[in-house]
Amino acid sequence: MRNEVIYIPSGDFCLETGDEICITASEEDLPHLLKEFGLYSDPVKNVLIVGGGRTTHYLQKMLHQSKIRMSIIEKDKTRCRELAERYPCTVICDDGTKQELLLEEGLEQIDAFLAISDSDEENAIISMYAKTVSRGKIITRINSMSYAELFKDIGLDGIISPQT
């Protein structure tokens, strides 16, 4: 995307500074592609997730298969019980917007932090906080695309949108 215009590049297209690119790759090809682009970093071993909804259910299987240790903070007691019964991970039943709780759960040392609750505003606020204290990659779920540009401009590492 360049200046709000989406391009599907052909052989004569040249990337320019400020262009945004979206890439789709198979699960097997993605690590190789990231290495080729010089974007591959140390492997993620510990993940802290705020939000125990549908996205977390999907992620859990991939993270478990990759032997990534994960902790989930979810405030809904029923969801917490479900997560704890189904998945081999740590489940904390509490409010993930509490800074003290995030620090107690190792926010400063984790490899990745995912704010993927149902609230765009909460996700953005805790991601901004996480960015100030964590050395890990910060991923933020944003449902409203009108917010995505704003949050990207304030420097959040990665934004995911289930709709797009």
Short mmCIF file of N, CA and C in Angstrom, two decimals:
data_model
loop_
_atom_site.label_atom_id
_atom_site.label_comp_id
_atom_site.label_asym_id
_atom_site.label_seq_id
_atom_site.Cartn_x
_atom_site.Cartn_y
_atom_site.Cartn_z
N MET A 1 0.85 -1.16 0.00
CA MET A 1 0.00 0.00 0.00
C MET A 1 0.90 1.23 0.00
N ARG A 2 0.57 2.16 -0.84
CA ARG A 2 1.33 3.40 -0.94
C ARG A 2 0.33 4.55 -0.97
N ASN A 3 0.46 5.47 -0.02
CA ASN A 3 -0.43 6.64 0.03
C ASN A 3 -1.90 6.24 -0.05
N GLU A 4 -2.27 5.24 0.79
CA GLU A 4 -3.66 4.77 0.88
C GLU A 4 -4.16 4.05 -0.36
N VAL A 5 -3.29 3.78 -1.34
CA VAL A 5 -3.67 3.05 -2.55
C VAL A 5 -3.05 1.66 -2.47
N ILE A 6 -3.86 0.64 -2.74
CA ILE A 6 -3.38 -0.73 -2.70
C ILE A 6 -2.91 -1.15 -4.09
N TYR A 7 -1.70 -1.70 -4.15
CA TYR A 7 -1.12 -2.19 -5.40
C TYR A 7 -0.88 -3.69 -5.29
N ILE A 8 -1.11 -4.40 -6.36
CA ILE A 8 -0.68 -5.79 -6.47
C ILE A 8 0.50 -5.74 -7.42
N PRO A 9 1.72 -5.87 -6.89
CA PRO A 9 2.91 -5.62 -7.69
C PRO A 9 3.09 -6.61 -8.84
N SER A 10 3.59 -6.07 -9.93
CA SER A 10 3.99 -6.89 -11.07
C SER A 10 5.52 -6.89 -11.10
N GLY A 11 6.11 -7.42 -12.13
CA GLY A 11 7.56 -7.51 -12.22
C GLY A 11 8.28 -6.18 -12.28
N ASP A 12 7.60 -5.10 -12.68
CA ASP A 12 8.28 -3.81 -12.81
C ASP A 12 7.96 -2.86 -11.65
N PHE A 13 7.29 -3.34 -10.63
CA PHE A 13 6.94 -2.51 -9.47
C PHE A 13 8.14 -2.38 -8.56
N CYS A 14 8.43 -1.17 -8.06
CA CYS A 14 9.54 -0.95 -7.14
C CYS A 14 9.00 -0.46 -5.80
N LEU A 15 9.44 -1.08 -4.73
CA LEU A 15 9.06 -0.62 -3.40
C LEU A 15 9.75 0.71 -3.12
N GLU A 16 9.05 1.57 -2.38
CA GLU A 16 9.61 2.86 -1.98
C GLU A 16 9.53 2.98 -0.47
N THR A 17 10.34 3.85 0.08
CA THR A 17 10.31 4.11 1.51
C THR A 17 8.90 4.53 1.90
N GLY A 18 8.40 3.92 2.97
CA GLY A 18 7.06 4.25 3.45
C GLY A 18 5.98 3.31 2.93
N ASP A 19 6.31 2.49 1.93
CA ASP A 19 5.34 1.51 1.45
C ASP A 19 5.06 0.49 2.55
N GLU A 20 3.84 -0.01 2.57
CA GLU A 20 3.48 -1.09 3.48
C GLU A 20 3.24 -2.33 2.65
N ILE A 21 3.78 -3.46 3.13
CA ILE A 21 3.57 -4.69 2.37
C ILE A 21 2.86 -5.72 3.24
N CYS A 22 2.02 -6.50 2.62
CA CYS A 22 1.36 -7.63 3.26
C CYS A 22 1.76 -8.87 2.49
N ILE A 23 2.17 -9.89 3.23
CA ILE A 23 2.65 -11.11 2.60
C ILE A 23 1.88 -12.29 3.16
N THR A 24 1.49 -13.18 2.28
CA THR A 24 0.84 -14.41 2.68
C THR A 24 1.77 -15.55 2.34
N ALA A 25 1.97 -16.45 3.32
CA ALA A 25 2.86 -17.59 3.09
C ALA A 25 2.35 -18.77 3.91
N SER A 26 2.74 -19.95 3.50
CA SER A 26 2.37 -21.14 4.25
C SER A 26 3.15 -21.16 5.57
N GLU A 27 2.65 -21.93 6.51
CA GLU A 27 3.31 -22.04 7.81
C GLU A 27 4.74 -22.55 7.66
N GLU A 28 4.96 -23.44 6.70
CA GLU A 28 6.29 -24.00 6.49
C GLU A 28 7.24 -22.99 5.85
N ASP A 29 6.73 -22.16 4.94
CA ASP A 29 7.57 -21.22 4.21
C ASP A 29 7.85 -19.92 4.98
N LEU A 30 7.02 -19.58 5.95
CA LEU A 30 7.14 -18.29 6.63
C LEU A 30 8.51 -18.08 7.30
N PRO A 31 9.04 -19.04 8.07
CA PRO A 31 10.37 -18.79 8.68
C PRO A 31 11.45 -18.52 7.64
N HIS A 32 11.45 -19.25 6.54
CA HIS A 32 12.44 -19.04 5.47
C HIS A 32 12.28 -17.64 4.88
N LEU A 33 11.05 -17.24 4.62
CA LEU A 33 10.77 -15.92 4.06
C LEU A 33 11.25 -14.81 5.00
N LEU A 34 10.97 -14.96 6.29
CA LEU A 34 11.41 -13.95 7.26
C LEU A 34 12.92 -13.86 7.33
N LYS A 35 13.62 -15.00 7.22
CA LYS A 35 15.09 -14.99 7.21
C LYS A 35 15.60 -14.26 5.97
N GLU A 36 14.99 -14.52 4.82
CA GLU A 36 15.40 -13.86 3.58
C GLU A 36 15.25 -12.34 3.67
N PHE A 37 14.22 -11.88 4.34
CA PHE A 37 13.99 -10.45 4.51
C PHE A 37 14.81 -9.86 5.65
N GLY A 38 15.52 -10.69 6.38
CA GLY A 38 16.31 -10.20 7.51
C GLY A 38 15.45 -9.83 8.70
N LEU A 39 14.26 -10.44 8.80
CA LEU A 39 13.34 -10.11 9.88
C LEU A 39 13.26 -11.20 10.94
N TYR A 40 13.98 -12.28 10.74
CA TYR A 40 13.91 -13.40 11.68
C TYR A 40 14.68 -13.03 12.93
N SER A 41 14.07 -13.23 14.06
CA SER A 41 14.73 -12.92 15.32
C SER A 41 14.83 -14.20 16.15
N ASP A 42 15.30 -14.07 17.36
CA ASP A 42 15.39 -15.23 18.24
C ASP A 42 14.02 -15.88 18.37
N PRO A 43 13.99 -17.20 18.48
CA PRO A 43 12.70 -17.87 18.59
C PRO A 43 11.97 -17.48 19.87
N VAL A 44 10.67 -17.40 19.77
CA VAL A 44 9.82 -17.06 20.91
C VAL A 44 9.64 -18.31 21.76
N LYS A 45 9.86 -18.17 23.07
CA LYS A 45 9.71 -19.30 23.98
C LYS A 45 8.62 -19.06 25.02
N ASN A 46 8.39 -17.79 25.38
CA ASN A 46 7.42 -17.45 26.41
C ASN A 46 6.49 -16.35 25.90
N VAL A 47 5.19 -16.59 26.01
CA VAL A 47 4.19 -15.63 25.53
C VAL A 47 3.21 -15.32 26.65
N LEU A 48 2.90 -14.05 26.80
CA LEU A 48 1.87 -13.62 27.73
C LEU A 48 0.72 -13.05 26.91
N ILE A 49 -0.48 -13.59 27.12
CA ILE A 49 -1.65 -13.19 26.34
C ILE A 49 -2.70 -12.59 27.27
N VAL A 50 -3.24 -11.45 26.88
CA VAL A 50 -4.39 -10.88 27.59
C VAL A 50 -5.59 -11.08 26.69
N GLY A 51 -6.55 -11.86 27.18
CA GLY A 51 -7.76 -12.15 26.42
C GLY A 51 -7.84 -13.64 26.12
N GLY A 52 -8.95 -14.24 26.49
CA GLY A 52 -9.10 -15.68 26.31
C GLY A 52 -10.20 -16.05 25.34
N GLY A 53 -10.43 -15.23 24.35
CA GLY A 53 -11.50 -15.47 23.39
C GLY A 53 -11.13 -16.42 22.27
N ARG A 54 -11.86 -16.33 21.19
CA ARG A 54 -11.71 -17.23 20.05
C ARG A 54 -10.30 -17.18 19.45
N THR A 55 -9.72 -16.00 19.35
CA THR A 55 -8.37 -15.88 18.79
C THR A 55 -7.37 -16.67 19.63
N THR A 56 -7.50 -16.61 20.93
CA THR A 56 -6.61 -17.35 21.83
C THR A 56 -6.78 -18.85 21.63
N HIS A 57 -8.01 -19.30 21.44
CA HIS A 57 -8.25 -20.72 21.20
C HIS A 57 -7.50 -21.19 19.96
N TYR A 58 -7.54 -20.40 18.89
CA TYR A 58 -6.83 -20.76 17.66
C TYR A 58 -5.31 -20.73 17.85
N LEU A 59 -4.82 -19.71 18.54
CA LEU A 59 -3.38 -19.57 18.75
C LEU A 59 -2.80 -20.66 19.63
N GLN A 60 -3.57 -21.10 20.61
CA GLN A 60 -3.09 -22.05 21.58
C GLN A 60 -2.52 -23.30 20.92
N LYS A 61 -3.23 -23.83 19.94
CA LYS A 61 -2.77 -25.06 19.28
C LYS A 61 -1.42 -24.84 18.61
N MET A 62 -1.28 -23.74 17.88
CA MET A 62 -0.02 -23.45 17.19
C MET A 62 1.12 -23.25 18.18
N LEU A 63 0.85 -22.50 19.24
CA LEU A 63 1.89 -22.23 20.23
C LEU A 63 2.31 -23.52 20.93
N HIS A 64 1.34 -24.35 21.28
CA HIS A 64 1.65 -25.61 21.95
C HIS A 64 2.47 -26.53 21.05
N GLN A 65 2.11 -26.61 19.77
CA GLN A 65 2.86 -27.45 18.83
C GLN A 65 4.30 -26.95 18.66
N SER A 66 4.48 -25.64 18.80
CA SER A 66 5.81 -25.04 18.67
C SER A 66 6.58 -25.05 19.98
N LYS A 67 5.99 -25.67 21.01
CA LYS A 67 6.61 -25.77 22.34
C LYS A 67 6.87 -24.39 22.96
N ILE A 68 5.94 -23.49 22.72
CA ILE A 68 6.02 -22.15 23.31
C ILE A 68 5.17 -22.13 24.57
N ARG A 69 5.79 -21.72 25.66
CA ARG A 69 5.08 -21.64 26.94
C ARG A 69 4.22 -20.39 26.94
N MET A 70 2.98 -20.57 27.38
CA MET A 70 2.06 -19.44 27.32
C MET A 70 1.30 -19.29 28.62
N SER A 71 1.06 -18.01 28.96
CA SER A 71 0.20 -17.66 30.07
C SER A 71 -0.90 -16.78 29.52
N ILE A 72 -2.12 -17.02 29.99
CA ILE A 72 -3.28 -16.27 29.52
C ILE A 72 -3.92 -15.57 30.70
N ILE A 73 -4.20 -14.27 30.51
CA ILE A 73 -4.94 -13.51 31.52
C ILE A 73 -6.32 -13.23 30.94
N GLU A 74 -7.35 -13.67 31.65
CA GLU A 74 -8.73 -13.50 31.20
C GLU A 74 -9.58 -13.16 32.41
N LYS A 75 -10.49 -12.19 32.28
CA LYS A 75 -11.28 -11.79 33.45
C LYS A 75 -12.58 -12.57 33.60
N ASP A 76 -13.04 -13.23 32.55
CA ASP A 76 -14.28 -14.00 32.62
C ASP A 76 -14.01 -15.38 33.24
N LYS A 77 -14.65 -15.66 34.40
CA LYS A 77 -14.37 -16.90 35.13
C LYS A 77 -14.73 -18.15 34.33
N THR A 78 -15.83 -18.10 33.59
CA THR A 78 -16.23 -19.26 32.79
C THR A 78 -15.19 -19.56 31.71
N ARG A 79 -14.74 -18.51 31.02
CA ARG A 79 -13.70 -18.70 30.00
C ARG A 79 -12.42 -19.23 30.61
N CYS A 80 -12.06 -18.73 31.79
CA CYS A 80 -10.84 -19.19 32.47
C CYS A 80 -10.93 -20.68 32.75
N ARG A 81 -12.05 -21.12 33.28
CA ARG A 81 -12.24 -22.54 33.58
C ARG A 81 -12.10 -23.38 32.31
N GLU A 82 -12.73 -22.91 31.24
CA GLU A 82 -12.67 -23.59 29.94
C GLU A 82 -11.22 -23.71 29.44
N LEU A 83 -10.51 -22.59 29.47
CA LEU A 83 -9.12 -22.56 29.01
C LEU A 83 -8.24 -23.49 29.84
N ALA A 84 -8.41 -23.44 31.16
CA ALA A 84 -7.60 -24.25 32.06
C ALA A 84 -7.87 -25.74 31.86
N GLU A 85 -9.11 -26.11 31.57
CA GLU A 85 -9.45 -27.52 31.37
C GLU A 85 -8.97 -28.03 30.01
N ARG A 86 -8.97 -27.16 29.01
CA ARG A 86 -8.65 -27.59 27.64
C ARG A 86 -7.17 -27.55 27.28
N TYR A 87 -6.44 -26.58 27.82
CA TYR A 87 -5.11 -26.31 27.30
C TYR A 87 -4.02 -26.42 28.37
N PRO A 88 -2.84 -26.89 27.97
CA PRO A 88 -1.72 -27.01 28.91
C PRO A 88 -0.98 -25.67 29.04
N CYS A 89 -1.58 -24.74 29.73
CA CYS A 89 -0.97 -23.43 29.91
C CYS A 89 -1.39 -22.86 31.25
N THR A 90 -0.77 -21.76 31.62
CA THR A 90 -1.15 -21.06 32.84
C THR A 90 -2.29 -20.11 32.52
N VAL A 91 -3.35 -20.17 33.32
CA VAL A 91 -4.50 -19.29 33.12
C VAL A 91 -4.70 -18.48 34.40
N ILE A 92 -4.69 -17.17 34.26
CA ILE A 92 -4.88 -16.27 35.38
C ILE A 92 -6.23 -15.59 35.21
N CYS A 93 -7.09 -15.73 36.21
CA CYS A 93 -8.41 -15.12 36.14
C CYS A 93 -8.34 -13.75 36.83
N ASP A 94 -8.14 -12.73 36.02
CA ASP A 94 -7.98 -11.37 36.56
C ASP A 94 -8.09 -10.38 35.41
N ASP A 95 -7.99 -9.12 35.73
CA ASP A 95 -8.09 -8.04 34.75
C ASP A 95 -6.72 -7.75 34.16
N GLY A 96 -6.55 -8.01 32.87
CA GLY A 96 -5.27 -7.85 32.20
C GLY A 96 -4.82 -6.42 32.01
N THR A 97 -5.62 -5.46 32.42
CA THR A 97 -5.20 -4.06 32.32
C THR A 97 -4.43 -3.62 33.57
N LYS A 98 -4.34 -4.48 34.57
CA LYS A 98 -3.61 -4.12 35.80
C LYS A 98 -2.11 -4.23 35.57
N GLN A 99 -1.42 -3.10 35.69
CA GLN A 99 0.02 -3.07 35.45
C GLN A 99 0.78 -3.99 36.41
N GLU A 100 0.37 -4.00 37.69
CA GLU A 100 1.06 -4.84 38.68
C GLU A 100 0.95 -6.31 38.30
N LEU A 101 -0.22 -6.72 37.83
CA LEU A 101 -0.43 -8.11 37.44
C LEU A 101 0.46 -8.48 36.25
N LEU A 102 0.52 -7.60 35.27
CA LEU A 102 1.35 -7.85 34.09
C LEU A 102 2.82 -8.03 34.49
N LEU A 103 3.28 -7.19 35.40
CA LEU A 103 4.66 -7.29 35.87
C LEU A 103 4.88 -8.59 36.66
N GLU A 104 3.91 -8.95 37.51
CA GLU A 104 4.00 -10.21 38.27
C GLU A 104 4.08 -11.42 37.34
N GLU A 105 3.42 -11.33 36.21
CA GLU A 105 3.40 -12.45 35.27
C GLU A 105 4.58 -12.43 34.29
N GLY A 106 5.52 -11.54 34.53
CA GLY A 106 6.77 -11.57 33.77
C GLY A 106 6.80 -10.73 32.51
N LEU A 107 5.99 -9.70 32.42
CA LEU A 107 5.94 -8.86 31.23
C LEU A 107 7.32 -8.38 30.80
N GLU A 108 8.17 -8.07 31.76
CA GLU A 108 9.50 -7.54 31.43
C GLU A 108 10.41 -8.56 30.75
N GLN A 109 10.18 -9.85 31.01
CA GLN A 109 11.07 -10.89 30.49
C GLN A 109 10.51 -11.71 29.34
N ILE A 110 9.24 -11.61 29.03
CA ILE A 110 8.65 -12.48 28.02
C ILE A 110 9.17 -12.14 26.62
N ASP A 111 9.01 -13.11 25.72
CA ASP A 111 9.46 -12.92 24.34
C ASP A 111 8.40 -12.25 23.48
N ALA A 112 7.12 -12.43 23.85
CA ALA A 112 6.04 -11.81 23.09
C ALA A 112 4.86 -11.54 24.02
N PHE A 113 4.20 -10.43 23.78
CA PHE A 113 3.00 -10.05 24.53
C PHE A 113 1.88 -9.82 23.51
N LEU A 114 0.75 -10.48 23.73
CA LEU A 114 -0.39 -10.33 22.84
C LEU A 114 -1.58 -9.77 23.59
N ALA A 115 -2.03 -8.60 23.17
CA ALA A 115 -3.24 -7.99 23.73
C ALA A 115 -4.35 -8.29 22.73
N ILE A 116 -5.12 -9.34 23.01
CA ILE A 116 -6.12 -9.79 22.03
C ILE A 116 -7.50 -9.96 22.68
N SER A 117 -7.82 -9.06 23.60
CA SER A 117 -9.16 -9.09 24.19
C SER A 117 -10.15 -8.54 23.17
N ASP A 118 -11.41 -8.46 23.56
CA ASP A 118 -12.44 -7.96 22.65
C ASP A 118 -12.50 -6.42 22.60
N SER A 119 -11.72 -5.75 23.43
CA SER A 119 -11.76 -4.29 23.50
C SER A 119 -10.54 -3.66 22.83
N ASP A 120 -10.76 -2.95 21.73
CA ASP A 120 -9.67 -2.27 21.02
C ASP A 120 -8.94 -1.30 21.94
N GLU A 121 -9.72 -0.55 22.71
CA GLU A 121 -9.13 0.48 23.58
C GLU A 121 -8.23 -0.15 24.64
N GLU A 122 -8.73 -1.21 25.30
CA GLU A 122 -7.91 -1.88 26.31
C GLU A 122 -6.67 -2.49 25.69
N ASN A 123 -6.82 -3.11 24.53
CA ASN A 123 -5.67 -3.71 23.85
C ASN A 123 -4.61 -2.66 23.56
N ALA A 124 -5.03 -1.51 23.06
CA ALA A 124 -4.08 -0.45 22.71
C ALA A 124 -3.38 0.09 23.96
N ILE A 125 -4.14 0.33 25.00
CA ILE A 125 -3.56 0.93 26.22
C ILE A 125 -2.56 -0.03 26.86
N ILE A 126 -2.93 -1.32 27.00
CA ILE A 126 -1.98 -2.23 27.64
C ILE A 126 -0.80 -2.53 26.73
N SER A 127 -0.99 -2.46 25.43
CA SER A 127 0.14 -2.65 24.52
C SER A 127 1.12 -1.49 24.62
N MET A 128 0.60 -0.27 24.74
CA MET A 128 1.49 0.88 24.90
C MET A 128 2.27 0.76 26.20
N TYR A 129 1.60 0.31 27.26
CA TYR A 129 2.30 0.10 28.53
C TYR A 129 3.36 -1.00 28.36
N ALA A 130 2.97 -2.11 27.75
CA ALA A 130 3.90 -3.23 27.56
C ALA A 130 5.13 -2.79 26.78
N LYS A 131 4.93 -1.92 25.80
CA LYS A 131 6.05 -1.44 24.98
C LYS A 131 7.07 -0.68 25.83
N THR A 132 6.63 -0.07 26.91
CA THR A 132 7.55 0.69 27.77
C THR A 132 8.36 -0.19 28.71
N VAL A 133 7.88 -1.41 28.99
CA VAL A 133 8.57 -2.25 29.98
C VAL A 133 9.08 -3.57 29.44
N SER A 134 8.57 -4.02 28.31
CA SER A 134 8.93 -5.34 27.82
C SER A 134 9.99 -5.28 26.74
N ARG A 135 10.83 -6.31 26.72
CA ARG A 135 11.82 -6.44 25.64
C ARG A 135 11.25 -7.27 24.50
N GLY A 136 10.07 -7.85 24.71
CA GLY A 136 9.47 -8.75 23.72
C GLY A 136 8.69 -8.02 22.64
N LYS A 137 8.27 -8.80 21.67
CA LYS A 137 7.44 -8.31 20.57
C LYS A 137 6.03 -8.06 21.12
N ILE A 138 5.43 -6.95 20.73
CA ILE A 138 4.10 -6.59 21.20
C ILE A 138 3.13 -6.70 20.03
N ILE A 139 2.10 -7.53 20.19
CA ILE A 139 1.09 -7.73 19.16
C ILE A 139 -0.26 -7.27 19.72
N THR A 140 -0.98 -6.46 18.95
CA THR A 140 -2.23 -5.88 19.40
C THR A 140 -3.35 -6.22 18.44
N ARG A 141 -4.44 -6.73 18.98
CA ARG A 141 -5.62 -7.02 18.16
C ARG A 141 -6.49 -5.77 18.11
N ILE A 142 -6.80 -5.35 16.89
CA ILE A 142 -7.67 -4.20 16.67
C ILE A 142 -8.80 -4.63 15.74
N ASN A 143 -10.03 -4.50 16.18
CA ASN A 143 -11.17 -4.88 15.36
C ASN A 143 -11.57 -3.77 14.39
N SER A 144 -11.49 -2.54 14.85
CA SER A 144 -11.91 -1.40 14.03
C SER A 144 -10.73 -0.89 13.20
N MET A 145 -10.86 -1.00 11.89
CA MET A 145 -9.78 -0.56 11.01
C MET A 145 -9.54 0.95 11.13
N SER A 146 -10.53 1.71 11.56
CA SER A 146 -10.31 3.15 11.74
C SER A 146 -9.31 3.40 12.87
N TYR A 147 -9.25 2.48 13.85
CA TYR A 147 -8.27 2.60 14.92
C TYR A 147 -6.88 2.12 14.48
N ALA A 148 -6.84 1.20 13.55
CA ALA A 148 -5.57 0.57 13.17
C ALA A 148 -4.52 1.59 12.76
N GLU A 149 -4.89 2.55 11.93
CA GLU A 149 -3.93 3.57 11.49
C GLU A 149 -3.42 4.40 12.67
N LEU A 150 -4.33 4.79 13.55
CA LEU A 150 -3.95 5.57 14.73
C LEU A 150 -2.96 4.80 15.59
N PHE A 151 -3.26 3.53 15.86
CA PHE A 151 -2.39 2.74 16.72
C PHE A 151 -1.06 2.43 16.06
N LYS A 152 -1.07 2.29 14.76
CA LYS A 152 0.19 2.06 14.04
C LYS A 152 1.07 3.30 14.16
N ASP A 153 0.46 4.48 14.09
CA ASP A 153 1.21 5.73 14.17
C ASP A 153 1.85 5.95 15.53
N ILE A 154 1.29 5.35 16.60
CA ILE A 154 1.89 5.55 17.92
C ILE A 154 2.96 4.51 18.23
N GLY A 155 3.27 3.64 17.27
CA GLY A 155 4.43 2.78 17.38
C GLY A 155 4.21 1.39 17.90
N LEU A 156 2.99 0.87 17.85
CA LEU A 156 2.80 -0.52 18.26
C LEU A 156 3.47 -1.43 17.25
N ASP A 157 4.13 -2.49 17.74
CA ASP A 157 4.93 -3.37 16.87
C ASP A 157 4.12 -4.08 15.81
N GLY A 158 3.07 -4.74 16.22
CA GLY A 158 2.29 -5.52 15.27
C GLY A 158 0.82 -5.39 15.57
N ILE A 159 0.04 -5.19 14.54
CA ILE A 159 -1.40 -5.06 14.72
C ILE A 159 -2.05 -6.16 13.89
N ILE A 160 -2.95 -6.91 14.53
CA ILE A 160 -3.71 -7.90 13.80
C ILE A 160 -5.18 -7.50 13.82
N SER A 161 -5.84 -7.80 12.73
CA SER A 161 -7.25 -7.51 12.62
C SER A 161 -7.95 -8.76 12.09
N PRO A 162 -8.81 -9.38 12.89
CA PRO A 162 -9.50 -10.58 12.43
C PRO A 162 -10.31 -10.36 11.15
N GLN A 163 -10.82 -9.16 10.95
CA GLN A 163 -11.63 -8.89 9.76
C GLN A 163 -10.78 -8.85 8.49
N THR A 164 -9.53 -8.42 8.58
CA THR A 164 -8.70 -8.31 7.39
C THR A 164 -7.64 -9.39 7.37
#
